[in-house]
Amino acid sequence: MSIDAKTIAFYDTAAQRYADLTGHGHANKALKAFMALLPVGAEVLDLGCGPARASVHMRDAGFRPDPVDASVGMVTLANAAHQIGARLLTFDEIDMVAAYDGVWANFSLLHAPAQDLPRHLRAIATALRDGGVLHIAMKVGTGTQRDGIDRLYSYVSVAELDTLLTQAGFDVIATQEGREVGCAGTNDPFVAMQARKHA
């Protein structure tokens, strides 16, 4: 199973705090770039949607988001704030087949155990239609460890993530590296990739 109880407990109890910290009025550069790759009216899985602001931006742009999260607190908050149809779903429950044109996995799969990442990415590939687009963002580093607020992270190198995507049936089409301060207050390196499923 890919659910870490302590990580989910944080998001359940700190949903509003997380929403306040990550709140932005406009779609960020990564989301805009992702949406630019989608067909008109695309169906998009927002995997680990959190407060579902990305889904709101996608809905406003004419897409059909399906926001899912493993945290009851996040799903409740998202629906109360945005009436967005967010629902509970874990990484292990991704069993859709050719259901989406895009998957937005922005700093969500980093909470899955490292050994489970290959099968989760294969499940995402199966859930995508041929030519579908994946956005994935992960923290850069090595191994697995907890942050200062007890969330579990699996770290990857840029090369490792590229290889994982390639092995799951994707072509990486864009890579961005940077640093970002999160809920734990640390300024951590990250990598974000856009990848297209083989047609």
GROMACS .gro file of C-alpha atoms in nm:
model
  199
    1MET     CA    1   0.000   0.000   0.000
    2SER     CA    2   0.116   0.350  -0.080
    3ILE     CA    3  -0.065   0.535   0.198
    4ASP     CA    4   0.153   0.663   0.482
    5ALA     CA    5  -0.072   0.726   0.782
    6LYS     CA    6   0.135   1.010   0.928
    7THR     CA    7   0.147   1.194   0.595
    8ILE     CA    8  -0.228   1.164   0.544
    9ALA     CA    9  -0.288   1.272   0.905
   10PHE     CA   10  -0.097   1.594   0.837
   11TYR     CA   11  -0.305   1.677   0.531
   12ASP     CA   12  -0.629   1.586   0.709
   13THR     CA   13  -0.559   1.817   1.002
   14ALA     CA   14  -0.373   2.096   0.820
   15ALA     CA   15  -0.575   2.120   0.498
   16GLN     CA   16  -0.660   2.488   0.543
   17ARG     CA   17  -0.305   2.577   0.647
   18TYR     CA   18  -0.172   2.402   0.337
   19ALA     CA   19  -0.429   2.576   0.117
   20ASP     CA   20  -0.334   2.916   0.259
   21LEU     CA   21   0.037   2.852   0.207
   22THR     CA   22   0.002   2.732  -0.151
   23GLY     CA   23  -0.275   2.969  -0.254
   24HIS     CA   24  -0.222   3.159  -0.578
   25GLY     CA   25  -0.474   3.366  -0.767
   26HIS     CA   26  -0.355   3.259  -1.110
   27ALA     CA   27  -0.237   2.940  -1.277
   28ASN     CA   28   0.141   2.913  -1.242
   29LYS     CA   29   0.382   2.869  -1.530
   30ALA     CA   30   0.393   2.491  -1.503
   31LEU     CA   31   0.015   2.457  -1.508
   32LYS     CA   32  -0.016   2.694  -1.803
   33ALA     CA   33   0.245   2.494  -1.996
   34PHE     CA   34   0.060   2.171  -1.914
   35MET     CA   35  -0.276   2.308  -2.022
   36ALA     CA   36  -0.124   2.433  -2.349
   37LEU     CA   37  -0.050   2.070  -2.441
   38LEU     CA   38  -0.407   1.951  -2.387
   39PRO     CA   39  -0.678   1.921  -2.652
   40VAL     CA   40  -0.993   2.132  -2.628
   41GLY     CA   41  -1.223   2.002  -2.354
   42ALA     CA   42  -0.962   1.757  -2.226
   43GLU     CA   43  -1.039   1.523  -1.938
   44VAL     CA   44  -0.766   1.552  -1.675
   45LEU     CA   45  -0.688   1.350  -1.363
   46ASP     CA   46  -0.569   1.587  -1.089
   47LEU     CA   47  -0.380   1.328  -0.886
   48GLY     CA   48  -0.328   1.434  -0.525
   49CYS     CA   49  -0.535   1.744  -0.587
   50GLY     CA   50  -0.503   1.894  -0.238
   51PRO     CA   51  -0.720   2.209  -0.225
   52ALA     CA   52  -0.793   2.150  -0.600
   53ARG     CA   53  -0.688   2.495  -0.717
   54ALA     CA   54  -0.525   2.343  -1.026
   55SER     CA   55  -0.858   2.178  -1.107
   56VAL     CA   56  -1.035   2.511  -1.069
   57HIS     CA   57  -0.796   2.673  -1.316
   58MET     CA   58  -0.844   2.382  -1.555
   59ARG     CA   59  -1.222   2.401  -1.522
   60ASP     CA   60  -1.210   2.775  -1.588
   61ALA     CA   61  -1.004   2.706  -1.902
   62GLY     CA   62  -1.271   2.473  -2.039
   63PHE     CA   63  -1.119   2.140  -1.940
   64ARG     CA   64  -1.288   1.863  -1.738
   65PRO     CA   65  -1.081   1.792  -1.427
   66ASP     CA   66  -1.123   1.485  -1.206
   67PRO     CA   67  -0.964   1.591  -0.875
   68VAL     CA   68  -0.870   1.306  -0.642
   69ASP     CA   69  -0.681   1.285  -0.314
   70ALA     CA   70  -0.616   1.031  -0.038
   71SER     CA   71  -0.689   1.290   0.233
   72VAL     CA   72  -1.047   1.329   0.355
   73GLY     CA   73  -0.955   1.674   0.484
   74MET     CA   74  -0.832   1.790   0.146
   75VAL     CA   75  -1.130   1.649  -0.045
   76THR     CA   76  -1.372   1.812   0.200
   77LEU     CA   77  -1.195   2.146   0.177
   78ALA     CA   78  -1.176   2.136  -0.204
   79ASN     CA   79  -1.545   2.066  -0.243
   80ALA     CA   80  -1.654   2.319   0.017
   81ALA     CA   81  -1.447   2.593  -0.145
   82HIS     CA   82  -1.494   2.513  -0.512
   83GLN     CA   83  -1.779   2.264  -0.567
   84ILE     CA   84  -1.530   2.080  -0.786
   85GLY     CA   85  -1.637   1.717  -0.743
   86ALA     CA   86  -1.319   1.608  -0.565
   87ARG     CA   87  -1.322   1.248  -0.445
   88LEU     CA   88  -1.115   1.009  -0.238
   89LEU     CA   89  -0.868   0.798  -0.435
   90THR     CA   90  -0.527   0.656  -0.348
   91PHE     CA   91  -0.240   0.586  -0.584
   92ASP     CA   92  -0.311   0.215  -0.544
   93GLU     CA   93  -0.664   0.265  -0.674
   94ILE     CA   94  -0.567   0.407  -1.013
   95ASP     CA   95  -0.728   0.149  -1.242
   96MET     CA   96  -0.874   0.360  -1.522
   97VAL     CA   97  -0.807   0.265  -1.884
   98ALA     CA   98  -0.769   0.531  -2.156
   99ALA     CA   99  -0.988   0.766  -1.950
  100TYR     CA  100  -0.787   1.089  -1.960
  101ASP     CA  101  -0.607   1.324  -2.195
  102GLY     CA  102  -0.382   1.449  -1.915
  103VAL     CA  103  -0.266   1.371  -1.562
  104TRP     CA  104  -0.149   1.647  -1.328
  105ALA     CA  105   0.064   1.492  -1.050
  106ASN     CA  106   0.218   1.801  -0.893
  107PHE     CA  107   0.420   1.710  -0.580
  108SER     CA  108   0.190   1.418  -0.498
  109LEU     CA  109   0.369   1.100  -0.602
  110LEU     CA  110   0.668   1.205  -0.389
  111HIS     CA  111   0.471   1.067  -0.095
  112ALA     CA  112   0.460   0.716  -0.245
  113PRO     CA  113   0.724   0.459  -0.146
  114ALA     CA  114   1.008   0.463  -0.397
  115GLN     CA  115   0.960   0.096  -0.485
  116ASP     CA  116   0.599   0.169  -0.585
  117LEU     CA  117   0.676   0.452  -0.827
  118PRO     CA  118   0.726   0.227  -1.134
  119ARG     CA  119   0.386   0.062  -1.100
  120HIS     CA  120   0.210   0.390  -1.023
  121LEU     CA  121   0.358   0.545  -1.337
  122ARG     CA  122   0.252   0.241  -1.541
  123ALA     CA  123  -0.100   0.278  -1.399
  124ILE     CA  124  -0.099   0.645  -1.498
  125ALA     CA  125   0.013   0.553  -1.849
  126THR     CA  126  -0.273   0.302  -1.873
  127ALA     CA  127  -0.519   0.566  -1.752
  128LEU     CA  128  -0.405   0.805  -2.026
  129ARG     CA  129  -0.519   0.792  -2.385
  130ASP     CA  130  -0.249   0.752  -2.650
  131GLY     CA  131  -0.060   1.080  -2.679
  132GLY     CA  132  -0.184   1.192  -2.337
  133VAL     CA  133   0.028   1.425  -2.127
  134LEU     CA  134   0.164   1.381  -1.774
  135HIS     CA  135   0.299   1.657  -1.551
  136ILE     CA  136   0.494   1.525  -1.254
  137ALA     CA  137   0.690   1.718  -0.991
  138MET     CA  138   0.912   1.555  -0.729
  139LYS     CA  139   1.173   1.664  -0.476
  140VAL     CA  140   1.532   1.599  -0.575
  141GLY     CA  141   1.756   1.393  -0.352
  142THR     CA  142   1.827   1.036  -0.251
  143GLY     CA  143   1.647   0.780  -0.040
  144THR     CA  144   1.333   0.812   0.170
  145GLN     CA  145   1.291   1.026   0.479
  146ARG     CA  146   1.045   1.235   0.679
  147ASP     CA  147   1.044   1.613   0.688
  148GLY     CA  148   1.011   1.828   0.999
  149ILE     CA  149   0.633   1.783   1.009
  150ASP     CA  150   0.648   1.403   0.969
  151ARG     CA  151   0.553   1.373   0.602
  152LEU     CA  152   0.720   1.084   0.421
  153TYR     CA  153   0.913   1.166   0.103
  154SER     CA  154   1.071   0.953  -0.166
  155TYR     CA  155   1.343   1.153  -0.339
  156VAL     CA  156   1.465   1.110  -0.697
  157SER     CA  157   1.743   1.246  -0.912
  158VAL     CA  158   1.658   1.414  -1.241
  159ALA     CA  159   1.805   1.119  -1.430
  160GLU     CA  160   1.609   0.869  -1.219
  161LEU     CA  161   1.278   1.040  -1.289
  162ASP     CA  162   1.355   1.056  -1.661
  163THR     CA  163   1.430   0.683  -1.660
  164LEU     CA  164   1.116   0.598  -1.461
  165LEU     CA  165   0.901   0.786  -1.710
  166THR     CA  166   1.070   0.629  -2.010
  167GLN     CA  167   1.028   0.281  -1.867
  168ALA     CA  168   0.657   0.349  -1.801
  169GLY     CA  169   0.596   0.433  -2.167
  170PHE     CA  170   0.647   0.809  -2.182
  171ASP     CA  171   0.861   1.047  -2.385
  172VAL     CA  172   0.989   1.333  -2.168
  173ILE     CA  173   0.925   1.659  -2.353
  174ALA     CA  174   1.020   1.923  -2.094
  175THR     CA  175   1.218   1.941  -1.770
  176GLN     CA  176   1.233   2.219  -1.514
  177GLU     CA  177   1.454   2.233  -1.205
  178GLY     CA  178   1.431   2.477  -0.917
  179ARG     CA  179   1.392   2.524  -0.544
  180GLU     CA  180   1.079   2.590  -0.339
  181VAL     CA  181   0.984   2.649   0.024
  182GLY     CA  182   0.702   2.425   0.144
  183CYS     CA  183   0.499   2.369   0.461
  184ALA     CA  184   0.802   2.245   0.653
  185GLY     CA  185   0.982   2.574   0.588
  186THR     CA  186   1.282   2.425   0.408
  187ASN     CA  187   1.400   2.543   0.067
  188ASP     CA  188   1.422   2.217  -0.125
  189PRO     CA  189   1.534   2.135  -0.481
  190PHE     CA  190   1.272   1.991  -0.713
  191VAL     CA  191   1.229   1.865  -1.068
  192ALA     CA  192   0.916   1.891  -1.280
  193MET     CA  193   0.873   1.703  -1.607
  194GLN     CA  194   0.615   1.697  -1.880
  195ALA     CA  195   0.592   1.368  -2.065
  196ARG     CA  196   0.374   1.231  -2.342
  197LYS     CA  197   0.246   0.874  -2.355
  198HIS     CA  198   0.359   0.679  -2.659
  199ALA     CA  199   0.089   0.681  -2.926
   0.00000   0.00000   0.00000
